[in-house]
Amino acid sequence: LLEKMADVSLKEAALILAVVTACYWNSLFCGFVFDDVSAILDNKDLHPSTPLRNLFQNDFWGTPMSEERSHKSYRPLTVLTFRLNYLFSELNAVSYHFLNLIFHAVVCIVFLKVCKLFLDSRSSVVASLLFAVHPIHTEAVTGVVGRAELLSSIFFLAAFLSYTKSKGPDNTIVWTPIAVTVFLVAVATLCKEQGITVVGICCVYEVFIAQGYTLPVLLDTAVQILQGKGSIPFSMLQTLLKLIVLMFSTLLLVVVRVQVIQSQLPVFTRFDNPAAVSPSPARQLTFNYLLPVNAWLLLNPSELCCDWTMGTIPLVESLLDVRNVATVTFFCFLGSLIVFSVRYPGDSSKTVLMGLCLIVLPFIPASNLFFPVGFVVAERVLYVPSMGFCILVAHGWKKLCNKSVLRKVSWVCLVLLLFTHALKTLHRNWDWESEYTLFMSALKVNKNNAKLWNNVGHALENEKNFERALQFFIQATQVQPDDIGAHMNVGRTYKNLNKTKEAEESYMIAKSLMPQIIPGKKYAARVAPNHLNVYINLANLIRANESRLEEADQLYRQAISMRPDFKQAYISRGELLLKMNKPLKAKEAYLRALELDRTNADLWYNLAIVYIELKDPTEALKNFNQALELNPMHKLALFNSALLMQESGDAQLRPEAKQRLLNYVKEEPQDANGYFNLGMLAMDDKKDTEAEAWMKKAIRLQPNFRSALFNLALLYSQTAKELMALPILEDLLRYYPDHTKGLILKGDILMNQKKDISGARKCFEKILELDPNNVQGKHNLCVVYFEERDLKKAEKCLVETLALAPHEEYIQRHLNIVRSKIASLSAAEQASLPADGVAAVEEKKKSFENSKEVKSEKKTTQAAINKGQLKNKKRTEKNNMDKETPKKSTKEIKDIEKKRVAALKRLEEIERILNGE
């Protein structure tokens, strides 16, 4: 029955061919214009002297795919048809246009066959006729380079028709049509890249049309399977097998396509696609706005243009841009159709679903979703999506015809629509007669309305020409005085001009146009959230004045009173209340916003920040966790919750903190802070090798990462790898010459490991240049003097150090030892008798004991500094501050003892030197 319904009669084919000829006969008189010049006139691949293999090595324009300047558009089969044209008529444009006309007629006939799968014969003919005459197709049909769309569409539709025959009796799988489908998909892709999207349409057809599933049924089946209450039905297993074959074939085609372009995307200038090189959020807002622009071209193809690049469509650079309303409306309408088509069974929902698939899926490659394209809007890429549009229109027309009251009206509207579209297409073809006529047609003057005045103003605003922008915004308010958005634009422009008084006056006018508050009456249903932004904008303007914070708060509350579900007002008010140092009220605002939207991860995150301000880390962590439940990859929540766990000191939380940081670095692989904190966690767990690896990765990403450099050096010094720490410290001190503790650590290593007393002295002297009152640096310099056996200088140094820190007992003790050493050496020099020699030896022993105390105290102090540095670095990840802490663990005390033993060994060497003198 399905096969019979899909047959196209000779009369239907003849009707379509006649309509196509009537609409496009004058295209035969057009020349090569615009992109035809590069693709036809300048393309040597069309010449018989060029080897055929070059067609498969070069792009659509004849440029080798390996070259950077290549457009990367790989369409060898389309170029092959150009070559056939050249073979018969060389550069006679008539043959090229005639073949395009024939191809368009073939597409219309095959499309009619597809329509009969979902519509009755009359509605199918209506859809095919509308497709044949739609003016949006003039660029694809009359423009010779549009042949890529025509050829790709033929094989695109043929592949889909083949797949519809893959279901045999009793739901068996017929593999031959599937194999043919895969082959036709490959051919369509070699005509133009969007041909591969037919695979997605086949998948949707299989699940929702062939198998008759709906989304609730699929979800219910999945739940049953997950709960162990049932198994996967055999028919569903067969469906999965067919989908797997299709997806595997698609993946293979994608891999081959990537290999062809040598894994390189084409390079476009900012003039080709301004949004693609714009910063966020302008890029995302503009790309989303282009979707309703394309939809409007299908609905109302009255203003067509051959080139939509450069400034044809000004960038949408602000959330306050009125064009965002079109974007939201488009997505809401599209979403409602999708929900209807996948949720409810029936022929109507199936027809709507296939129409949506034909609109959405073939347009994805041109949507900038996965990669930027070389245009803003291109009418020819709407060739296949318009098929879905025509199906929806025909289906809607059928519904109207079923109502007797509207039957005649619907027929009149249909005839009028087809006639006006055909006339527009015929007239539009003449625009492509020459480049002059084509570009002159692109210079049409737009209608004068408030929205356009606003858009011109936005364009000027984007260029920072605020004075002229203001004139256009004011004109918009004169064209439509009740346009709240226009007055808001005026206010915003005055603000950019630093004319806050005028800006406030404009915002007040916009505010006066809002419905007046009447006690007991709700306006939530009639006040649009974007209009309520006037309160937000006005509040943001006046909150810059510290004396008007309460007034700004009143505006937020007024917006809330007019629309209690205005979530943004609560969020903005929460930010203001934090600025006013009212965290408790800020918490109330965020809690109220959460009542409206408990699925917003950002709200939970904001509330966590409030709890941090309230010094309640436990509640803050709970809210971070809630944000992560809603969005497991919420980057800020991952990072800050991990820090909170780390700072808690609870060893049981470290594994979870580590996992969150690992997830964070997956999302932000270029953020060195994530790797640094993973290193600090590893140091907490005494996993020195792992800590070293994380620190090194952080330093590779950010070579001047202060904390990572110091802590890596510190890690080396604590794991008997002091010499490995030296180059790290050199890097640290090259970036931060005034890093005091880095200088202390370097001096300690030079003195005790490298035996470089001179180098150590330079480090400690550098510290004193930076901070003459640095007690530790001064004391260590005294120890250097002692090592150099300049006891007088050491004594003087210690006296000065004691003056800086008179309550430090160890400094006084060390001073006494040095003085004792000086006295004992003086006594030894004056002794001349053997008995005196014995006394001198005894004095040396005493000096040795005292020296051990000096060195031991020095090492102990330095060890304490190092350990304190480590502990504090774990708590200062983001701000890179280095603080000391007096707390010592048992492990730290043992490390200090080890250092004391090393110091004693060093002093034994000193004793041997003294005995030899």
Tab-separated table of C-alpha atoms in Angstrom, residues 130-496:
chain	number	residue	atom	x	y	z
A	130	LEU	CA	5.167	25.180	-3.489
A	131	PHE	CA	8.694	23.808	-3.481
A	132	ALA	CA	8.959	24.261	-7.241
A	133	VAL	CA	7.955	27.946	-7.226
A	134	HIS	CA	9.445	29.155	-3.916
A	135	PRO	CA	11.582	32.256	-4.584
A	136	ILE	CA	14.196	31.194	-2.027
A	137	HIS	CA	15.412	28.657	-4.614
A	138	THR	CA	16.475	31.177	-7.240
A	139	GLU	CA	20.026	31.275	-5.896
A	140	ALA	CA	20.280	27.477	-6.023
A	141	VAL	CA	18.648	27.102	-9.462
A	142	THR	CA	19.555	30.296	-11.349
A	143	GLY	CA	22.982	30.536	-9.777
A	144	VAL	CA	25.085	27.866	-11.488
A	145	VAL	CA	27.068	26.993	-8.361
A	146	GLY	CA	23.764	26.111	-6.741
A	147	ARG	CA	23.932	22.840	-8.675
A	148	ALA	CA	25.666	21.336	-5.641
A	149	GLU	CA	22.381	21.676	-3.752
A	150	LEU	CA	20.380	20.258	-6.658
A	151	LEU	CA	22.522	17.160	-7.167
A	152	SER	CA	22.925	16.491	-3.461
A	153	SER	CA	19.167	16.765	-2.996
A	154	ILE	CA	18.451	14.176	-5.702
A	155	PHE	CA	20.623	11.541	-4.042
A	156	PHE	CA	19.536	12.728	-0.601
A	157	LEU	CA	15.886	11.969	-1.365
A	158	ALA	CA	16.756	8.789	-3.245
A	159	ALA	CA	18.677	7.497	-0.225
A	160	PHE	CA	15.701	8.147	2.022
A	161	LEU	CA	13.282	6.454	-0.372
A	162	SER	CA	15.579	3.449	-0.501
A	163	TYR	CA	15.686	3.203	3.262
A	164	THR	CA	11.886	3.186	3.518
A	165	LYS	CA	11.990	-0.219	1.762
A	166	SER	CA	14.271	-1.779	4.418
A	167	LYS	CA	11.347	-3.060	6.500
A	168	GLY	CA	10.114	-6.445	5.333
A	169	PRO	CA	7.135	-8.604	6.286
A	170	ASP	CA	6.742	-9.265	10.017
A	171	ASN	CA	9.164	-6.423	10.729
A	172	THR	CA	12.122	-8.266	9.206
A	173	ILE	CA	15.199	-6.449	7.957
A	174	VAL	CA	15.825	-6.148	4.230
A	175	TRP	CA	19.528	-5.410	3.899
A	176	THR	CA	19.722	-4.542	0.189
A	177	PRO	CA	17.883	-1.190	0.516
A	178	ILE	CA	20.113	-0.325	3.469
A	179	ALA	CA	23.226	-1.001	1.397
A	180	VAL	CA	21.815	1.113	-1.442
A	181	THR	CA	21.030	3.865	1.084
A	182	VAL	CA	24.620	3.933	2.336
A	183	PHE	CA	25.897	4.142	-1.247
A	184	LEU	CA	23.509	6.981	-2.140
A	185	VAL	CA	24.453	8.862	1.028
A	186	ALA	CA	28.095	8.691	-0.051
A	187	VAL	CA	27.190	9.966	-3.523
A	188	ALA	CA	25.071	12.796	-2.063
A	189	THR	CA	27.961	13.774	0.191
A	190	LEU	CA	30.313	13.909	-2.811
A	191	CYS	CA	27.894	16.392	-4.392
A	192	LYS	CA	27.653	18.522	-1.254
A	193	GLU	CA	28.506	17.919	2.387
A	194	GLN	CA	24.970	18.245	3.750
A	195	GLY	CA	24.008	15.018	1.956
A	196	ILE	CA	25.225	13.024	4.944
A	197	THR	CA	22.431	14.441	7.123
A	198	VAL	CA	19.919	12.120	5.442
A	199	VAL	CA	21.189	9.418	7.804
A	200	GLY	CA	19.649	11.305	10.720
A	201	ILE	CA	16.339	11.505	8.872
A	202	CYS	CA	16.453	7.744	8.238
A	203	CYS	CA	17.053	7.124	11.957
A	204	VAL	CA	14.079	9.270	12.973
A	205	TYR	CA	11.926	7.611	10.320
A	206	GLU	CA	12.876	4.140	11.571
A	207	VAL	CA	12.082	4.837	15.221
A	208	PHE	CA	8.983	7.031	15.030
A	209	ILE	CA	7.446	6.182	11.654
A	210	ALA	CA	8.394	2.624	10.668
A	211	GLN	CA	8.252	1.248	14.220
A	212	GLY	CA	5.564	3.661	15.424
A	213	TYR	CA	7.220	4.505	18.733
A	214	THR	CA	6.510	7.709	20.628
A	215	LEU	CA	8.764	9.367	23.149
A	216	PRO	CA	6.644	8.337	26.174
A	217	VAL	CA	6.694	4.724	24.974
A	218	LEU	CA	10.463	4.782	24.550
A	219	LEU	CA	10.971	6.314	27.974
A	220	ASP	CA	8.595	3.832	29.591
A	221	THR	CA	10.398	0.923	27.925
A	222	ALA	CA	13.766	2.258	29.029
A	223	VAL	CA	12.552	2.627	32.629
A	224	GLN	CA	11.166	-0.908	32.615
A	225	ILE	CA	14.463	-2.273	31.340
A	226	LEU	CA	16.537	-0.300	33.823
A	227	GLN	CA	14.339	-1.491	36.688
A	228	GLY	CA	14.736	-5.077	35.557
A	229	LYS	CA	11.018	-5.496	34.954
A	230	GLY	CA	11.379	-6.433	31.323
A	231	SER	CA	13.723	-7.097	28.447
A	232	ILE	CA	14.326	-5.295	25.182
A	233	PRO	CA	11.674	-6.335	22.634
A	234	PHE	CA	12.935	-8.193	19.573
A	235	SER	CA	11.596	-5.528	17.234
A	236	MET	CA	13.520	-2.892	19.167
A	237	LEU	CA	16.690	-4.982	18.913
A	238	GLN	CA	16.230	-5.111	15.148
A	239	THR	CA	15.739	-1.365	15.096
A	240	LEU	CA	18.918	-0.860	17.105
A	241	LEU	CA	20.820	-3.091	14.702
A	242	LYS	CA	19.682	-1.049	11.700
A	243	LEU	CA	20.548	2.202	13.469
A	244	ILE	CA	23.983	0.892	14.408
A	245	VAL	CA	24.696	-0.021	10.777
A	246	LEU	CA	23.587	3.438	9.650
A	247	MET	CA	25.606	5.261	12.296
A	248	PHE	CA	28.712	3.162	11.652
A	249	SER	CA	28.470	3.933	7.947
A	250	THR	CA	28.033	7.608	8.727
A	251	LEU	CA	31.047	7.588	11.020
A	252	LEU	CA	33.107	5.985	8.278
A	253	LEU	CA	32.049	8.689	5.820
A	254	VAL	CA	32.922	11.385	8.354
A	255	VAL	CA	36.376	9.869	8.899
A	256	VAL	CA	37.005	9.766	5.165
A	257	ARG	CA	35.782	13.370	4.813
A	258	VAL	CA	38.104	14.511	7.599
A	259	GLN	CA	41.004	12.742	5.930
A	260	VAL	CA	40.189	14.464	2.643
A	261	ILE	CA	40.392	17.918	4.206
A	262	GLN	CA	43.501	16.768	6.110
A	263	SER	CA	41.884	17.555	9.455
A	264	GLN	CA	41.954	21.280	8.673
A	265	LEU	CA	38.983	23.616	8.709
A	266	PRO	CA	38.839	26.322	6.050
A	267	VAL	CA	40.095	29.772	6.940
A	268	PHE	CA	37.562	32.569	6.565
A	269	THR	CA	37.959	36.275	7.095
A	270	ARG	CA	35.914	38.287	9.513
A	271	PHE	CA	34.059	39.723	6.488
A	272	ASP	CA	32.732	36.293	5.483
A	273	ASN	CA	31.182	35.548	8.875
A	274	PRO	CA	31.612	38.405	11.381
A	275	ALA	CA	29.957	36.450	14.178
A	276	ALA	CA	32.452	33.595	13.885
A	277	VAL	CA	35.312	35.871	14.974
A	278	SER	CA	33.333	37.837	17.522
A	279	PRO	CA	33.826	37.340	21.263
A	280	SER	CA	31.231	35.751	23.485
A	281	PRO	CA	28.343	36.306	23.939
A	282	ALA	CA	28.010	38.136	20.601
A	283	ARG	CA	29.008	35.027	18.679
A	284	GLN	CA	26.404	32.749	20.312
A	285	LEU	CA	23.622	35.355	20.278
A	286	THR	CA	24.171	36.120	16.615
A	287	PHE	CA	24.342	32.471	15.548
A	288	ASN	CA	21.051	31.798	17.357
A	289	TYR	CA	19.471	34.879	15.830
A	290	LEU	CA	20.357	33.680	12.335
A	291	LEU	CA	17.953	30.737	12.759
A	292	PRO	CA	14.768	32.865	12.856
A	293	VAL	CA	16.253	35.002	10.086
A	294	ASN	CA	16.439	31.930	7.869
A	295	ALA	CA	12.942	30.872	8.940
A	296	TRP	CA	11.611	34.304	8.007
A	297	LEU	CA	13.138	34.003	4.536
A	298	LEU	CA	11.060	30.848	4.047
A	299	LEU	CA	7.918	32.502	5.362
A	300	ASN	CA	8.333	35.814	3.568
A	301	PRO	CA	10.832	35.702	0.677
A	302	SER	CA	10.152	39.287	-0.317
A	303	GLU	CA	13.596	40.708	0.474
A	304	LEU	CA	16.241	38.436	-1.050
A	305	CYS	CA	19.935	39.191	-1.244
A	306	CYS	CA	22.798	37.449	-3.001
A	307	ASP	CA	25.333	38.243	-0.269
A	308	TRP	CA	24.530	38.376	3.418
A	309	THR	CA	28.125	38.689	4.600
A	310	MET	CA	29.897	41.606	6.319
A	311	GLY	CA	27.467	44.016	8.009
A	312	THR	CA	24.245	42.913	6.310
A	313	ILE	CA	23.010	41.559	9.636
A	314	PRO	CA	24.505	43.519	12.558
A	315	LEU	CA	25.932	41.462	15.348
A	316	VAL	CA	23.724	40.781	18.355
A	317	GLU	CA	26.143	41.811	21.041
A	318	SER	CA	23.891	42.194	24.063
A	319	LEU	CA	21.256	40.185	25.855
A	320	LEU	CA	19.196	43.363	25.768
A	321	ASP	CA	19.119	43.379	21.953
A	322	VAL	CA	15.473	43.237	20.855
A	323	ARG	CA	16.371	40.688	18.215
A	324	ASN	CA	16.750	38.130	20.962
A	325	VAL	CA	12.947	38.111	21.218
A	326	ALA	CA	12.810	36.600	17.722
A	327	THR	CA	15.291	33.956	18.772
A	328	VAL	CA	13.291	32.961	21.842
A	329	THR	CA	10.029	32.907	19.890
A	330	PHE	CA	11.553	30.719	17.210
A	331	PHE	CA	12.865	28.163	19.684
A	332	CYS	CA	9.585	28.079	21.583
A	333	PHE	CA	7.614	27.425	18.402
A	334	LEU	CA	10.085	24.822	17.219
A	335	GLY	CA	10.091	23.154	20.612
A	336	SER	CA	6.304	22.954	20.717
A	337	LEU	CA	6.239	21.277	17.299
A	338	ILE	CA	8.917	18.805	18.360
A	339	VAL	CA	7.035	17.933	21.551
A	340	PHE	CA	3.806	17.425	19.595
A	341	SER	CA	5.477	15.267	16.965
A	342	VAL	CA	7.340	12.879	19.294
A	343	ARG	CA	4.834	12.718	22.123
A	344	TYR	CA	1.575	11.902	20.401
A	345	PRO	CA	0.817	9.056	17.980
A	346	GLY	CA	-1.070	9.541	14.753
A	347	ASP	CA	-0.494	10.464	11.113
A	348	SER	CA	-0.534	14.194	11.827
A	349	SER	CA	2.295	14.032	14.337
A	350	LYS	CA	4.314	11.789	11.990
A	351	THR	CA	3.911	14.262	9.155
A	352	VAL	CA	4.981	17.150	11.373
A	353	LEU	CA	7.962	15.144	12.612
A	354	MET	CA	9.268	14.389	9.134
A	355	GLY	CA	8.737	17.997	8.103
A	356	LEU	CA	10.774	19.150	11.104
A	357	CYS	CA	13.501	16.627	10.327
A	358	LEU	CA	13.827	17.919	6.773
A	359	ILE	CA	14.039	21.482	8.087
A	360	VAL	CA	16.428	20.983	10.989
A	361	LEU	CA	18.855	18.173	10.137
A	362	PRO	CA	20.016	19.331	6.659
A	363	PHE	CA	20.511	22.834	8.034
A	364	ILE	CA	22.863	21.750	10.838
A	365	PRO	CA	26.081	21.914	8.722
A	366	ALA	CA	25.272	25.561	7.893
A	367	SER	CA	24.242	26.520	11.432
A	368	ASN	CA	27.747	27.176	12.855
A	369	LEU	CA	26.896	24.576	15.498
A	370	PHE	CA	29.962	22.376	15.036
A	371	PHE	CA	32.244	24.644	13.010
A	372	PRO	CA	32.105	28.166	11.559
A	373	VAL	CA	30.992	28.516	7.948
A	374	GLY	CA	31.992	31.093	5.367
A	375	PHE	CA	28.745	33.022	5.323
A	376	VAL	CA	26.163	34.618	7.572
A	377	VAL	CA	23.070	33.643	5.585
A	378	ALA	CA	23.061	31.796	2.261
A	379	GLU	CA	19.721	31.322	0.538
A	380	ARG	CA	20.905	28.264	-1.385
A	381	VAL	CA	21.534	26.236	1.793
A	382	LEU	CA	17.801	26.512	2.511
A	383	TYR	CA	17.040	24.406	-0.562
A	384	VAL	CA	16.624	21.110	1.316
A	385	PRO	CA	15.226	22.621	4.569
A	386	SER	CA	12.495	24.275	2.479
A	387	MET	CA	11.217	20.764	1.700
A	388	GLY	CA	10.230	20.310	5.322
A	389	PHE	CA	8.693	23.768	5.306
A	390	CYS	CA	6.597	22.912	2.260
A	391	ILE	CA	5.399	19.681	3.893
A	392	LEU	CA	4.271	21.587	6.975
A	393	VAL	CA	2.479	24.210	4.890
A	394	ALA	CA	0.728	21.556	2.813
A	395	HIS	CA	-0.261	19.662	5.941
A	396	GLY	CA	-1.670	22.837	7.489
A	397	TRP	CA	-3.527	23.639	4.287
A	398	LYS	CA	-5.056	20.152	4.366
A	399	LYS	CA	-6.294	20.751	7.921
A	400	LEU	CA	-7.934	24.003	6.839
A	401	CYS	CA	-9.571	22.352	3.857
A	402	ASN	CA	-11.166	19.765	6.123
A	403	LYS	CA	-13.160	22.590	7.701
A	404	SER	CA	-16.019	23.466	5.387
A	405	VAL	CA	-16.079	27.099	6.511
A	406	LEU	CA	-12.455	27.628	5.486
A	407	ARG	CA	-12.293	25.388	2.419
A	408	LYS	CA	-12.829	28.114	-0.190
A	409	VAL	CA	-10.648	30.569	1.660
A	410	SER	CA	-7.844	28.017	1.886
A	411	TRP	CA	-8.025	27.336	-1.861
A	412	VAL	CA	-7.950	31.027	-2.658
A	413	CYS	CA	-4.995	31.539	-0.338
A	414	LEU	CA	-3.170	28.586	-1.878
A	415	VAL	CA	-3.639	29.813	-5.455
A	416	LEU	CA	-2.622	33.312	-4.437
A	417	LEU	CA	0.443	31.985	-2.641
A	418	LEU	CA	1.593	29.868	-5.581
A	419	PHE	CA	0.927	32.657	-8.079
A	420	THR	CA	2.728	35.384	-6.125
A	421	HIS	CA	5.652	33.083	-5.397
A	422	ALA	CA	5.929	32.148	-9.067
A	423	LEU	CA	5.887	35.831	-10.088
A	424	LYS	CA	8.506	36.668	-7.472
A	425	THR	CA	10.708	33.819	-8.691
A	426	LEU	CA	10.360	34.893	-12.317
A	427	HIS	CA	11.206	38.474	-11.394
A	428	ARG	CA	14.055	37.433	-9.152
A	429	ASN	CA	15.652	35.449	-11.973
A	430	TRP	CA	16.278	38.671	-13.900
A	431	ASP	CA	18.382	39.883	-10.988
A	432	TRP	CA	20.902	37.164	-11.921
A	433	GLU	CA	21.176	38.359	-15.527
A	434	SER	CA	24.453	40.125	-14.802
A	435	GLU	CA	26.570	41.060	-11.860
A	436	TYR	CA	25.384	44.647	-12.113
A	437	THR	CA	21.698	43.723	-11.881
A	438	LEU	CA	22.446	41.220	-9.133
A	439	PHE	CA	24.328	43.612	-6.877
A	440	MET	CA	21.904	46.458	-7.546
A	441	SER	CA	19.091	44.193	-6.365
A	442	ALA	CA	21.045	43.661	-3.154
A	443	LEU	CA	20.954	47.395	-2.454
A	444	LYS	CA	17.238	47.544	-1.860
A	445	VAL	CA	16.103	49.996	0.805
A	446	ASN	CA	14.593	48.358	3.877
A	447	LYS	CA	11.240	49.419	5.236
A	448	ASN	CA	11.146	52.218	7.748
A	449	ASN	CA	9.975	50.835	11.092
A	450	ALA	CA	11.033	51.051	14.679
A	451	LYS	CA	12.731	47.679	14.764
A	452	LEU	CA	14.929	48.545	11.822
A	453	TRP	CA	15.799	51.921	13.293
A	454	ASN	CA	16.788	50.087	16.434
A	455	ASN	CA	18.884	47.618	14.443
A	456	VAL	CA	20.712	50.430	12.687
A	457	GLY	CA	21.297	51.979	16.063
A	458	HIS	CA	22.683	48.679	17.332
A	459	ALA	CA	25.027	48.474	14.367
A	460	LEU	CA	26.357	51.946	15.122
A	461	GLU	CA	26.534	51.097	18.779
A	462	ASN	CA	28.633	48.051	17.941
A	463	GLU	CA	31.007	50.371	16.105
A	464	LYS	CA	31.200	52.562	19.217
A	465	ASN	CA	29.555	55.421	17.323
A	466	PHE	CA	27.227	56.200	20.169
A	467	GLU	CA	26.265	59.711	19.029
A	468	ARG	CA	24.768	58.524	15.728
A	469	ALA	CA	23.310	55.443	17.340
A	470	LEU	CA	21.427	57.691	19.724
A	471	GLN	CA	19.819	59.498	16.767
A	472	PHE	CA	18.515	56.218	15.340
A	473	PHE	CA	17.219	55.029	18.690
A	474	ILE	CA	15.410	58.338	19.208
A	475	GLN	CA	13.920	58.004	15.727
A	476	ALA	CA	12.716	54.516	16.684
A	477	THR	CA	10.884	55.976	19.652
A	478	GLN	CA	9.249	58.545	17.354
A	479	VAL	CA	8.156	55.867	14.870
A	480	GLN	CA	6.662	53.767	17.661
A	481	PRO	CA	6.354	55.827	20.837
A	482	ASP	CA	5.137	52.914	22.951
A	483	ASP	CA	8.148	50.776	22.133
A	484	ILE	CA	9.581	50.130	25.585
A	485	GLY	CA	12.654	48.498	24.088
A	486	ALA	CA	13.449	51.563	22.012
A	487	HIS	CA	13.395	53.821	25.078
A	488	MET	CA	15.581	51.298	26.848
A	489	ASN	CA	18.019	51.482	23.927
A	490	VAL	CA	18.052	55.255	24.220
A	491	GLY	CA	18.805	54.993	27.904
A	492	ARG	CA	21.581	52.470	27.330
A	493	THR	CA	23.173	54.668	24.643
A	494	TYR	CA	23.128	57.715	26.918
A	495	LYS	CA	24.835	55.576	29.535
A	496	ASN	CA	27.587	54.625	27.058
